[in-house]
Coordinates of C-alpha atoms and ligand atoms in Angstrom, one line a residue:
X4 CA 21.6 -55.1 25.1
X5 CA 24.1 -52.1 25.5
X6 CA 23.5 -49.7 22.3
X7 CA 26.4 -49.0 20.2
X8 CA 27.5 -45.3 20.0
X9 CA 29.4 -44.1 16.7
X10 CA 30.2 -40.5 16.2
X11 CA 30.8 -39.5 12.5
X12 CA 32.7 -36.5 11.6
X13 CA 33.5 -34.6 8.4
X14 CA 35.8 -31.6 8.5
X15 CA 38.7 -29.6 6.8
X16 CA 36.9 -29.1 3.3
X17 CA 33.6 -27.3 3.8
X18 CA 30.6 -27.8 6.0
X19 CA 32.2 -29.5 8.9
X20 CA 29.7 -31.5 10.8
X21 CA 29.2 -34.4 13.2
X22 CA 26.6 -36.9 13.8
X23 CA 25.9 -39.4 16.6
X24 CA 24.3 -42.7 16.1
X25 CA 22.9 -44.9 18.8
X26 CA 22.6 -48.2 17.0
X27 CA 20.9 -47.2 13.7
X28 CA 19.1 -44.2 15.2
X29 CA 20.4 -40.7 14.4
X30 CA 20.4 -39.0 17.9
X31 CA 21.8 -35.6 16.6
X32 CA 23.5 -34.3 13.6
X33 CA 24.8 -30.5 13.1
X34 CA 27.0 -28.4 11.2
X35 CA 29.9 -26.7 12.9
X36 CA 28.9 -23.3 11.2
X37 CA 26.0 -23.0 13.4
X38 CA 27.9 -22.7 16.4
X39 CA 30.9 -20.7 15.2
X40 CA 28.7 -18.5 12.9
X41 CA 31.1 -18.9 10.2
X42 CA 29.2 -20.1 6.9
X43 CA 30.4 -23.4 5.7
X44 CA 33.0 -23.6 8.5
X45 CA 35.7 -26.1 7.6
X46 CA 37.3 -26.3 11.0
X47 CA 37.3 -29.4 13.4
X48 CA 33.7 -29.7 14.6
X49 CA 34.4 -29.7 18.4
X50 CA 31.3 -27.6 19.3
X51 CA 29.3 -29.8 17.2
X52 CA 30.7 -32.9 18.6
X53 CA 30.1 -31.4 22.1
X54 CA 26.5 -30.9 21.4
X55 CA 26.0 -34.4 20.2
X56 CA 27.5 -35.9 23.2
X57 CA 25.7 -33.4 25.8
X58 CA 22.4 -34.1 24.1
X59 CA 22.8 -37.8 24.5
X60 CA 24.1 -37.2 27.8
X61 CA 27.4 -39.2 26.9
X62 CA 30.9 -38.7 28.0
X63 CA 33.5 -39.1 25.2
X64 CA 34.8 -42.3 26.7
X65 CA 31.4 -44.1 26.1
X66 CA 31.9 -43.9 22.2
X67 CA 32.4 -47.1 20.6
X68 CA 33.5 -45.8 17.4
X69 CA 34.6 -42.4 15.9
X70 CA 34.7 -42.3 12.1
X71 CA 36.2 -39.7 9.7
X72 CA 34.3 -39.1 6.4
X73 CA 37.4 -39.7 4.2
X74 CA 40.9 -41.1 4.0
X75 CA 43.3 -38.5 4.5
X76 CA 46.2 -40.4 3.1
X77 CA 44.6 -41.1 -0.3
X78 CA 43.6 -37.3 -0.6
X79 CA 47.1 -36.5 0.2
X80 CA 48.3 -38.9 -2.5
X81 CA 46.0 -37.2 -5.0
X82 CA 47.5 -33.8 -4.1
X83 CA 50.9 -35.0 -4.4
X84 CA 50.3 -36.9 -7.9
X85 CA 48.5 -34.1 -9.3
X86 CA 51.3 -31.8 -8.3
X87 CA 54.0 -33.9 -9.8
X88 CA 52.0 -34.3 -13.0
X89 CA 51.7 -30.4 -13.3
X90 CA 54.8 -29.2 -11.8
X91 CA 56.0 -26.5 -12.1
X92 CA 52.6 -24.9 -12.9
X93 CA 51.3 -26.2 -9.7
X94 CA 54.0 -25.1 -7.5
X95 CA 52.2 -22.1 -5.7
X96 CA 49.3 -24.3 -4.8
X97 CA 51.4 -27.2 -3.7
X98 CA 53.7 -25.0 -1.4
X99 CA 50.6 -23.1 0.2
X100 CA 48.8 -26.4 0.9
X101 CA 51.6 -28.8 1.9
X102 CA 52.5 -27.2 5.4
X103 CA 48.9 -27.6 6.5
X104 CA 48.7 -31.3 5.5
X105 CA 52.1 -32.3 6.7
X106 CA 51.5 -30.6 10.2
X107 CA 48.0 -31.8 10.8
X108 CA 45.6 -33.1 8.0
X109 CA 47.4 -36.2 7.4
X110 CA 47.5 -37.0 11.1
X111 CA 43.7 -36.9 11.5
X112 CA 43.6 -39.8 14.2
X113 CA 45.8 -37.5 16.3
X114 CA 43.8 -34.5 15.8
X115 CA 40.5 -36.2 16.6
X116 CA 42.0 -37.6 20.0
X117 CA 43.6 -34.4 20.7
X118 CA 40.7 -32.1 20.0
X119 CA 38.2 -34.0 21.9
X120 CA 40.4 -34.7 24.9
X121 CA 41.8 -31.2 25.3
X122 CA 38.7 -29.2 24.2
X123 CA 36.3 -31.4 26.0
X124 CA 38.5 -32.1 28.8
X125 CA 37.5 -35.8 28.9
X126 CA 39.5 -38.8 27.9
X127 CA 38.6 -41.1 25.0
X128 CA 38.4 -44.7 26.1
X129 CA 41.3 -46.9 24.8
X130 CA 38.4 -49.2 23.5
X131 CA 37.2 -46.3 21.2
X132 CA 38.3 -47.3 17.7
X133 CA 38.8 -44.5 15.4
X134 CA 38.3 -45.3 11.7
X135 CA 38.2 -43.9 8.2
X136 CA 35.4 -44.2 5.6
X137 CA 36.1 -43.4 1.9
X138 CA 34.6 -40.0 1.1
X139 CA 32.1 -41.5 -1.7
X140 CA 31.3 -44.3 0.4
X141 CA 30.3 -41.6 3.0
X142 CA 28.0 -39.9 0.5
X143 CA 26.6 -43.2 -0.6
X144 CA 26.0 -44.5 2.8
X145 CA 24.5 -41.2 3.8
X146 CA 22.2 -41.7 0.8
X147 CA 21.1 -45.1 1.0
X148 CA 21.2 -46.3 4.6
X149 CA 18.9 -43.6 6.1
X150 CA 16.6 -43.8 3.0
X151 CA 13.3 -45.5 2.9
X152 CA 14.4 -48.2 0.4
X153 CA 15.5 -51.7 1.1
X154 CA 17.3 -51.9 -2.1
X155 CA 18.4 -48.8 -4.4
X156 CA 20.8 -47.7 -7.1
X157 CA 23.0 -45.2 -5.6
X158 CA 24.5 -42.0 -7.4
X159 CA 27.2 -40.0 -5.5
X160 CA 28.3 -36.7 -7.1
X161 CA 30.2 -33.8 -5.8
X162 CA 33.2 -31.8 -6.5
X163 CA 36.0 -34.3 -5.5
X164 CA 36.7 -36.7 -2.5
X165 CA 39.9 -38.5 -2.3
X166 CA 40.0 -39.2 -6.0
X167 CA 36.4 -40.1 -7.0
X168 CA 34.2 -37.4 -8.2
X169 CA 31.1 -39.5 -8.8
X170 CA 30.3 -42.9 -8.2
X171 CA 27.4 -45.6 -9.4
X172 CA 26.6 -48.2 -7.0
X173 CA 23.9 -50.4 -5.5
X174 CA 22.6 -50.8 -2.0
X175 CA 21.0 -53.8 -0.7
X176 CA 19.9 -54.2 3.0
X177 CA 23.1 -53.5 4.8
X178 CA 25.4 -53.5 1.9
X179 CA 26.7 -51.0 -0.7
X180 CA 28.7 -51.9 -3.8
X181 CA 30.3 -49.6 -6.4
X182 CA 30.8 -50.5 -10.0
X183 CA 31.8 -47.4 -11.5
X184 CA 33.9 -44.3 -10.3
X185 CA 34.5 -41.1 -12.2
X186 CA 38.2 -39.6 -11.2
X187 CA 39.6 -36.3 -10.8
X188 CA 39.9 -33.9 -12.4
X189 CA 36.9 -35.1 -14.4
X190 CA 34.4 -33.8 -12.0
X191 CA 30.7 -32.6 -12.8
X192 CA 30.8 -30.8 -9.6
X193 CA 33.8 -28.8 -10.3
X194 CA 32.4 -28.3 -13.8
X195 CA 29.3 -26.7 -12.3
X196 CA 31.5 -24.7 -9.6
X197 CA 33.6 -23.2 -12.6
X198 CA 30.4 -21.8 -14.1
X199 CA 29.4 -20.5 -10.7
X200 CA 32.6 -18.6 -10.4
X201 CA 32.4 -17.4 -13.8
X202 CA 28.9 -16.1 -13.3
X203 CA 30.1 -14.1 -10.4
X204 CA 29.2 -16.3 -7.6
X205 CA 31.1 -17.9 -4.6
X206 CA 32.3 -21.4 -5.4
X207 CA 31.1 -24.1 -2.9
X208 CA 28.2 -21.5 -1.9
X209 CA 26.7 -19.9 -5.0
X210 CA 25.7 -23.0 -6.8
X211 CA 22.2 -22.8 -6.0
X212 CA 22.2 -19.2 -7.0
X213 CA 23.5 -20.3 -10.4
X214 CA 20.7 -22.8 -10.4
X215 CA 18.2 -20.1 -9.6
X216 CA 19.4 -17.8 -12.3
X217 CA 19.2 -20.5 -15.1
X218 CA 15.5 -20.0 -15.7
X219 CA 16.0 -16.3 -16.3
X220 CA 18.1 -17.4 -19.4
X221 CA 16.5 -17.4 -22.8
X222 CA 16.5 -21.1 -24.0
X223 CA 15.7 -19.9 -27.5
X224 CA 18.5 -17.3 -27.9
X225 CA 21.3 -17.9 -30.2
X226 CA 23.8 -17.1 -27.2
X227 CA 22.4 -19.9 -25.0
X228 CA 22.5 -22.3 -27.9
X229 CA 26.0 -21.5 -28.7
X230 CA 26.9 -21.8 -25.1
X231 CA 25.5 -25.0 -24.7
X232 CA 27.4 -26.3 -28.0
X233 CA 30.7 -24.7 -26.7
X234 CA 30.5 -26.5 -23.3
X235 CA 29.9 -29.9 -25.1
X236 CA 32.4 -29.4 -27.9
X237 CA 35.2 -27.7 -26.2
X238 CA 35.0 -27.9 -22.5
X239 CA 34.0 -31.4 -21.9
X240 CA 33.2 -34.7 -23.7
X241 CA 30.2 -36.5 -22.4
X242 CA 30.0 -40.3 -23.0
X243 CA 27.1 -42.3 -23.4
X244 CA 27.3 -43.7 -19.8
X245 CA 27.1 -40.1 -18.5
X246 CA 31.0 -40.0 -17.6
X247 CA 32.7 -37.0 -18.7
X248 CA 36.3 -35.9 -19.5
X249 CA 37.2 -32.3 -19.0
X250 CA 39.4 -30.6 -21.4
X251 CA 42.0 -29.2 -18.8
X252 CA 43.1 -26.5 -21.1
X253 CA 40.0 -24.7 -19.9
X254 CA 40.4 -25.4 -16.3
X255 CA 42.7 -24.4 -13.5
X256 CA 41.6 -26.0 -10.3
X257 CA 44.1 -28.8 -10.4
X258 CA 47.1 -26.5 -10.7
X259 CA 46.1 -23.5 -8.8
X260 CA 43.6 -22.1 -6.5
X261 CA 41.5 -20.8 -9.6
X262 CA 38.7 -22.5 -11.1
X263 CA 39.0 -21.7 -14.8
X264 CA 41.8 -20.6 -17.4
X265 CA 40.2 -17.1 -18.0
X266 CA 41.9 -16.2 -21.2
X267 CA 40.6 -19.4 -22.8
X268 CA 37.1 -18.8 -21.4
X269 CA 36.8 -15.1 -22.6
X270 CA 38.1 -16.1 -26.0
X271 CA 35.6 -19.0 -26.2
X272 CA 32.6 -17.6 -24.5
X273 CA 33.0 -14.0 -25.7
X274 CA 32.3 -12.5 -22.2
X275 CA 34.6 -11.9 -19.0
X276 CA 34.0 -13.3 -15.8
X277 CA 31.2 -11.4 -14.1
X278 CA 32.3 -9.2 -11.2
X279 CA 30.6 -10.3 -8.0
X280 CA 27.7 -8.2 -7.0
X281 CA 27.7 -6.4 -10.4
X282 CA 24.6 -5.9 -12.5
X283 CA 23.4 -9.5 -14.0
X284 CA 23.5 -9.2 -17.8
X285 CA 21.4 -11.5 -20.0
X286 CA 24.5 -13.2 -21.0
X287 CA 25.2 -14.7 -17.7
X288 CA 21.7 -15.8 -17.3
X289 CA 22.0 -17.5 -20.7
X290 CA 25.3 -19.2 -19.4
X291 CA 23.5 -20.3 -16.2
X292 CA 20.7 -22.0 -18.4
X293 CA 23.4 -23.6 -20.5
X294 CA 25.3 -25.1 -17.8
X295 CA 22.2 -26.3 -16.0
X296 CA 21.0 -27.9 -19.2
X297 CA 24.3 -29.7 -19.5
X298 CA 24.3 -30.8 -16.0
X299 CA 20.9 -32.3 -16.5
X300 CA 22.0 -34.0 -19.7
X301 CA 24.9 -35.6 -17.7
X302 CA 22.7 -36.8 -14.8
X303 CA 20.1 -38.2 -17.1
X304 CA 22.8 -40.2 -18.9
X305 CA 24.3 -41.4 -15.7
X306 CA 21.1 -42.4 -14.2
X307 CA 20.0 -44.5 -17.6
X308 CA 23.4 -46.3 -17.3
X309 CA 22.8 -47.1 -13.8
X310 CA 19.3 -48.3 -14.3
X311 CA 20.6 -50.5 -17.0
X312 CA 23.0 -52.3 -14.7
X313 CA 21.0 -52.6 -11.4
X314 CA 17.6 -52.8 -12.8
X315 CA 16.3 -51.1 -9.6
X316 CA 13.1 -49.3 -9.2
X317 CA 14.7 -46.7 -6.6
X318 CA 17.6 -44.2 -6.9
X319 CA 19.3 -42.7 -4.0
X320 CA 21.7 -39.5 -4.4
X321 CA 24.3 -38.1 -2.2
X322 CA 27.0 -35.3 -2.6
X323 CA 26.8 -31.9 -3.2
X324 CA 25.2 -32.0 -6.6
X325 CA 22.3 -33.6 -5.0
X326 CA 21.1 -30.4 -3.9
X327 CA 20.5 -29.1 -7.4
X328 CA 16.7 -29.9 -7.0
X329 CA 15.9 -28.7 -10.7
X330 CA 18.2 -31.4 -11.9
X331 CA 16.7 -33.9 -9.3
X332 CA 13.1 -33.2 -10.6
X333 CA 14.4 -33.5 -14.2
X334 CA 15.6 -37.0 -13.2
X335 CA 12.3 -37.8 -11.7
X336 CA 10.5 -36.5 -14.8
X337 CA 12.4 -38.9 -17.1
X338 CA 10.8 -41.9 -15.1
X339 CA 14.1 -43.9 -15.2
X340 CA 13.3 -44.6 -11.6
X341 CA 10.1 -44.7 -9.9
X342 CA 11.2 -42.7 -7.0
X343 CA 14.2 -40.8 -5.9
X344 CA 15.5 -40.0 -2.4
X345 CA 18.2 -37.6 -1.9
X346 CA 20.3 -37.0 1.4
X347 CA 18.9 -33.7 2.7
X348 CA 22.6 -32.6 3.8
X349 CA 23.9 -34.0 0.5
X350 CA 27.2 -31.9 0.8
X351 CA 29.9 -33.0 2.9
X352 CA 28.1 -32.4 6.2
X353 CA 26.0 -35.4 5.3
X354 CA 29.4 -37.3 5.1
X355 CA 29.3 -37.4 8.8
X356 CA 26.0 -39.2 8.9
X357 CA 27.1 -41.4 6.0
X358 CA 30.5 -42.4 7.6
X359 CA 28.7 -43.5 11.0
X360 CA 26.1 -45.6 9.2
X361 CA 28.9 -47.3 7.1
X362 CA 30.5 -48.4 10.3
X363 CA 27.2 -49.6 11.8
X364 CA 26.0 -51.5 8.8
X365 CA 29.1 -52.5 6.9
X366 CA 32.0 -52.6 9.3
X367 CA 29.9 -54.0 12.1
X368 CA 27.6 -56.0 9.7
X369 CA 24.5 -54.8 11.6
X370 CA 21.1 -55.4 10.1
X371 CA 19.3 -52.7 8.3
X372 CA 15.5 -52.4 9.2
X373 CA 13.4 -50.6 6.6
X374 CA 10.0 -49.5 8.0
X375 CA 8.7 -47.2 5.2
X376 CA 10.1 -44.1 6.8
X377 CA 13.6 -42.4 6.4
X378 CA 15.9 -42.1 9.2
X379 CA 16.6 -38.4 9.0
X380 CA 13.7 -37.6 11.5
X381 CA 12.6 -34.5 9.3
X382 CA 16.2 -33.3 9.7
X383 CA 15.4 -31.8 13.2
X384 CA 18.4 -33.1 14.6
X385 CA 20.2 -30.1 16.2
X386 CA 19.8 -27.9 19.5
X387 CA 16.4 -26.9 20.9
X388 CA 15.8 -24.5 23.7
X389 CA 13.1 -24.6 26.5
X390 CA 11.1 -21.6 27.6
X391 CA 13.3 -20.9 30.6
X392 CA 16.3 -20.6 28.2
X393 CA 14.7 -18.3 25.8
X394 CA 13.0 -16.1 28.5
X395 CA 16.4 -15.6 30.1
X396 CA 17.9 -14.4 26.7
X397 CA 15.0 -12.1 26.0
X398 CA 15.3 -10.4 29.3
X399 CA 18.8 -9.2 28.2
X400 CA 17.4 -7.0 25.5
X401 CA 15.5 -3.8 26.4
X402 CA 14.4 -3.1 23.0
X403 CA 12.1 -6.0 22.8
X404 CA 8.7 -6.7 24.2
X405 CA 7.4 -10.1 24.5
X406 CA 4.7 -12.4 26.1
X407 CA 4.1 -15.9 26.3
X408 CA 1.4 -17.8 24.7
X409 CA 1.0 -21.4 25.9
X410 CA -2.1 -22.0 24.0
X411 CA -0.8 -23.3 20.4
X412 CA -4.0 -22.6 18.7
X413 CA -4.2 -18.9 20.1
X414 CA -0.5 -18.6 19.0
X415 CA -1.2 -20.1 15.5
X416 CA -4.3 -17.7 15.2
X417 CA -2.2 -14.6 15.9
X418 CA 0.6 -15.5 13.6
X419 CA -1.5 -16.7 10.7
X420 CA -3.2 -13.3 11.2
X421 CA 0.0 -11.5 11.0
X422 CA 1.1 -13.3 7.7
X423 CA -2.4 -12.4 6.2
X424 CA -1.4 -8.8 7.0
X425 CA 1.7 -9.2 5.1
X426 CA 3.9 -9.3 8.2
X427 CA 7.1 -11.1 8.1
X428 CA 7.8 -13.6 10.8
X429 CA 10.8 -15.3 12.4
X430 CA 9.8 -18.9 13.5
X431 CA 11.9 -20.7 15.9
X432 CA 10.6 -23.9 17.0
X433 CA 12.1 -27.4 18.3
X434 CA 15.1 -28.7 17.1
X435 CA 17.3 -27.0 14.5
X436 CA 17.4 -28.5 11.1
X437 CA 20.4 -30.4 9.9
X438 CA 21.6 -29.5 6.4
X439 CA 21.1 -26.4 4.3
X440 CA 17.3 -26.0 4.2
X441 CA 15.0 -24.3 6.8
X442 CA 12.1 -26.8 7.3
X443 CA 10.0 -24.9 9.8
X444 CA 12.4 -25.1 13.0
X445 CA 14.4 -22.0 12.0
X446 CA 12.4 -20.2 9.3
X447 CA 11.3 -16.9 8.1
X448 CA 7.6 -17.1 7.2
X449 CA 5.4 -14.8 5.0
X450 CA 2.4 -14.7 2.8
X451 CA 3.1 -16.2 -0.7
X452 CA 0.1 -14.1 -2.4
X453 CA 1.7 -11.0 -1.9
X454 CA 3.3 -9.8 -5.4
X455 CA 5.8 -7.6 -3.5
X456 CA 7.0 -10.1 -1.0
X457 CA 9.9 -11.7 -3.1
X458 CA 11.4 -8.4 -3.6
X459 CA 10.5 -7.3 0.2
X460 CA 12.2 -10.3 1.6
X461 CA 15.3 -10.2 -0.7
X462 CA 16.0 -6.8 -0.1
X463 CA 14.7 -5.8 3.3
X464 CA 15.3 -9.0 5.2
X465 CA 17.8 -11.5 3.7
X466 CA 19.7 -8.5 1.9
X467 CA 20.5 -10.8 -1.0
X468 CA 20.0 -10.7 -4.9
X469 CA 16.6 -9.7 -5.9
X470 CA 16.2 -12.5 -8.5
X471 CA 16.4 -15.4 -6.1
X472 CA 13.2 -17.3 -5.6
X473 CA 11.5 -18.3 -2.4
X474 CA 10.2 -21.7 -1.5
X475 CA 6.8 -22.7 -0.4
X476 CA 5.8 -24.8 2.4
X477 CA 2.4 -26.4 1.7
X478 CA 0.2 -28.8 3.6
X479 CA 0.8 -32.4 2.1
X480 CA -2.8 -33.0 1.9
X481 CA -3.4 -29.9 -0.4
X482 CA -0.1 -30.3 -2.6
X483 CA -2.0 -31.1 -5.6
X484 CA -4.3 -27.8 -5.4
X485 CA -1.0 -25.9 -6.0
X486 CA 1.5 -28.2 -7.7
X487 CA 1.7 -30.7 -10.3
X488 CA 3.2 -33.1 -7.7
X489 CA 2.2 -36.5 -6.3
X490 CA 4.9 -37.4 -3.7
X491 CA 6.0 -36.1 -0.2
X492 CA 8.9 -33.7 -0.6
X493 CA 9.7 -32.7 3.0
X494 CA 13.2 -31.7 2.4
X495 CA 12.8 -29.2 -0.4
X496 CA 15.1 -31.2 -2.6
X497 CA 12.7 -31.1 -5.7
X498 CA 11.2 -28.5 -7.7
X499 CA 7.4 -28.9 -9.1
X500 CA 5.5 -26.9 -11.6
X501 CA 2.8 -24.8 -10.2
X502 CA -0.7 -25.8 -11.5
X503 CA -1.5 -24.4 -14.9
X504 CA -4.8 -22.9 -13.5
X505 CA -2.9 -20.8 -11.1
X506 CA -0.5 -19.2 -13.5
X507 CA -0.6 -16.1 -15.4
X508 CA 0.1 -15.7 -19.0
X509 CA 3.7 -14.9 -20.2
X510 CA 3.8 -11.7 -22.2
X511 CA 4.9 -12.1 -25.9
X512 CA 8.0 -10.0 -25.6
X513 CA 9.0 -11.5 -22.3
X514 CA 12.4 -12.8 -23.6
X515 CA 13.4 -9.4 -24.6
X516 CA 12.9 -8.1 -21.0
X517 CA 16.0 -7.1 -18.8
X518 CA 16.2 -9.6 -15.8
X519 CA 15.4 -6.8 -13.3
X520 CA 12.1 -6.2 -15.1
X521 CA 11.2 -10.0 -15.1
X522 CA 11.3 -9.6 -11.3
X523 CA 8.1 -7.6 -11.5
X524 CA 6.1 -10.0 -13.7
X525 CA 3.4 -11.6 -11.5
X526 CA 3.6 -15.3 -12.4
X527 CA 0.5 -16.8 -10.4
X528 CA -1.7 -16.3 -7.7
X529 CA 1.0 -17.3 -5.3
X530 CA 3.6 -15.2 -7.0
X531 CA 6.2 -14.8 -4.2
X532 CA 6.9 -18.6 -4.4
X533 CA 6.7 -18.9 -8.3
X534 CA 10.0 -18.9 -10.0
X535 CA 10.2 -17.3 -13.4
X536 CA 9.7 -20.8 -15.2
X537 CA 6.4 -21.4 -13.1
X538 CA 8.5 -23.9 -10.7
X539 CA 8.8 -23.8 -7.0
X540 CA 11.2 -25.7 -4.6
X541 CA 8.5 -27.1 -2.5
X542 CA 8.3 -28.4 1.0
X543 CA 5.4 -30.7 1.8
X544 CA 4.4 -30.4 5.5
X545 CA 3.1 -33.4 7.2
X546 CA 1.0 -33.6 10.3
X547 CA 2.7 -36.6 11.8
X548 CA 6.3 -35.3 11.4
X549 CA 6.0 -31.6 11.6
X550 CA 2.8 -30.8 13.6
X551 CA 3.4 -27.3 15.0
X552 CA 4.4 -26.1 11.6
X553 CA 1.4 -27.9 10.0
X554 CA -0.9 -26.4 12.6
X555 CA 0.4 -22.8 11.7
X556 CA -0.2 -23.5 8.0
X557 CA -3.7 -25.1 8.6
X558 CA -4.7 -22.2 10.6
X559 CA -3.6 -19.8 7.9
X560 CA -5.8 -21.9 5.5
X561 CA -8.7 -21.5 7.8
X562 CA -8.2 -17.8 7.7
X563 CA -7.2 -17.1 4.0
X564 CA -8.3 -20.4 2.1
X565 CA -4.6 -20.8 1.2
X566 CA -2.7 -23.6 2.7
X567 CA 0.7 -22.4 1.4
X568 CA 3.3 -20.0 2.9
X569 CA 6.7 -18.7 2.0
X570 CA 9.3 -20.6 4.1
X571 CA 12.9 -19.2 3.8
X572 CA 15.9 -19.9 6.1
X573 CA 16.3 -17.8 9.4
X574 CA 19.4 -16.0 8.5
X575 CA 20.8 -12.9 6.5
X576 CA 23.0 -13.2 3.4
X577 CA 26.3 -14.7 4.3
X578 CA 25.5 -15.8 7.6
X579 CA 24.6 -19.4 8.7
X580 CA 21.0 -20.3 9.9
X581 CA 20.4 -19.2 13.4
X582 CA 20.9 -21.8 16.0
X583 CA 20.2 -20.1 19.5
X584 CA 17.7 -17.7 20.9
X585 CA 20.5 -15.1 20.8
X586 CA 21.2 -15.5 17.2
X587 CA 17.4 -15.4 16.3
X588 CA 17.1 -12.0 18.4
X589 CA 19.9 -10.5 16.8
X590 CA 18.8 -11.4 13.2
X591 CA 15.3 -10.3 14.2
X592 CA 16.7 -6.9 15.3
X593 CA 19.0 -6.0 12.2
X594 CA 16.3 -6.8 9.6
X595 CA 12.8 -5.5 9.0
X596 CA 11.3 -8.7 10.3
X597 CA 7.9 -7.7 12.2
X598 CA 7.4 -10.5 14.7
X599 CA 9.6 -13.3 16.1
X600 CA 8.1 -16.5 17.6
X601 CA 10.4 -18.6 19.8
X602 CA 8.5 -21.6 21.1
X603 CA 5.8 -20.1 23.4
X604 CA 7.1 -16.5 23.2
X605 CA 5.8 -13.9 20.9
X606 CA 8.1 -11.1 20.5
X607 CA 8.0 -7.5 18.8
X608 CA 10.4 -4.7 18.6
X609 CA 9.4 -2.1 21.2
X610 CA 8.4 0.5 18.9
X611 CA 6.4 -1.8 16.6
X612 CA 4.2 -3.7 19.0
X613 CA 1.1 -5.1 17.5
X614 CA -2.2 -4.4 19.0
Ligands
LIG722 FE1 32.0 -34.5 -1.0

C-alpha cells in the first residue's frame, strides 16, 4: 500500500523546524537554525523542509499532508484580546507586532504554499491538504505518540501557544484527550523566563543556564527562603491542582516586549536585574535556587492532580519546560508515576513532530503500534555526510592535516588514547541530532576525570560561563557504577546523583564561598561532569542504538577503567550545533580543540599534529 507522507512544520516563534513522517515512521526532523546558523531561528524552515524532502527523495507534490503546529487565527485572537484588555498600555507592542501578523502570519496557508513552490521551484499537488494543529496538541502529540507507552498521562507546559500555557491530558493508543488547560497570562514557562531575564540570561535561550545556576544557591540562607516566600506570596498563587495565577502587577509580557515590571521587582526582591555577562553574585544564585524550587513544587502538584484523575502508570511531557531535566528527575523521584518519557525536542521544534503525528493518528485515525521502543530513532534524524563529501571539504583548508582510518577499532583506540591524554575531541558521526542535545553525532568529547576540564572547556572551547556543568555519556551497562540511576536516559533529559562512594566531602564553610571559588571544588573522581550538587545530566549510551559512540566509550574503558566521558554539544556559545563538515571545521579551527574526527577522517591543525 502506498505510504502516507506528512510534513510537520513549526515556525515564527522560536526553534523553527520540520519533520517528515512516512506513515508512523519519522524519516527526518531538523531545526532551521542548523542550516541558517542563526540560533533558535524562527523563520519559515525552508532549508529544513528541503532537507527532509531530499533525504526521502520526494518532491513536494508527493506530500499528502502539510501541517502547521499551531492555529494562527486563535493566536491572533489572543493578541487582539490581550491588547484591548490592556490598551493603551499595550499600544507599542500592538503597533509593532500587527503589521507582521496582518501581512503574513495570519495567512500561513499562503506562506507555506508560496515558500515551498517558489523556493524549491516545485509545485505542490492540488491534493496536498494543508492543516493546522493546536499548539498544545502538537506538544502533547510529540510527547505521547513517539513514546514507548500505549497509555499515559500527558503534561504539556511552555511559555504560551495560542491561549494555553499548560495542559493535562490522557493518551490511549491513537487518541489524546485533554481535561484541563491553564491559560495565558498565567504561565509557568513565562514565570521561569521572567527569572531567566532577571538573573541576566536571555529569554528562550538561557533557561537552562538558570537551572544550572540554581544549585549554586544556598538553600539554607535567609535570602533564599525569603525569595521563595516572596514568589509564592506576591508573584503567584499556586493552587492544589498545580495551576497558578500570576499577579500581573509584577509582569509585563502581556503588554510590552519586557518580561517584568522592574520597579516592582526591585522593591520586592531588593536587587536590580543582573546585567548580562556581569559577575554572578550569590543573590542571583539564591534567586535561581528559589524559582527552580517553586517550579518543582508546581510540577509535582500538577503531576499529582494528573495521576489522581488518570490513574495511569506513566507520564509523558512536551513543551519547553520539559527540558528542565532537574525538575524531570524530581518528578521521577516523587514516584507519582512509574516512568516518565519526555520529548527530546520539547520546545516548539518538537511541535513539528507532534503536529505530523496528530494528523496520522488522530485526523486519519491510523493505528498506533507500540513495540517497546520510542520512535525518535535516538534523535539521529538530521543530515549525514559521506567520506567523499567530507574529504572534498577538508581539501579546501590548507591549515589542516588529516588521514583516513577505516578500521573503526583503530580509530576508537587512537581517540580514546587522546582523551586519556586530556585532549579535546570534536566528534562528527552519522546523522545530526534533532533537538538541543548532542548525543554522539555532533559532540565535543573530553575526559571527565580531569579536574581542570570543566574550566578549560567552558573558557577555551565553548567560550561560555565558567559555572556551567558538562554532561556525561556513560555506557548503559555501567551506569550504576557511577550514578544512582536505574533506567535508560538516552536523551539527557534527567539528572542523576553521582554515587556516594565517588563523591568528595563538602567543606564545612562551603556555603560561605563565592560562586567563582566553588568552581574549583573537586566534587568526585569524575569532577568535570559532577555538578555542584553532585548531580549529572546523564546520557546512557546503548550498543543497539548508538554503536559507534558506544564502541568509543568502551575502548576508553579498556584503556582507563572508566566507561564515562564528557559529551557537550559541538558548537561555541551563541551558535547552533554544527551541521555540515564545513561548520565543524570552522568551529574546530576557532577553538582550542585538539583533534577532529569526521566519520573515518582524523584531522589535526597543521601545527599541532599528533605523533
Ligand atoms: Fe510551545
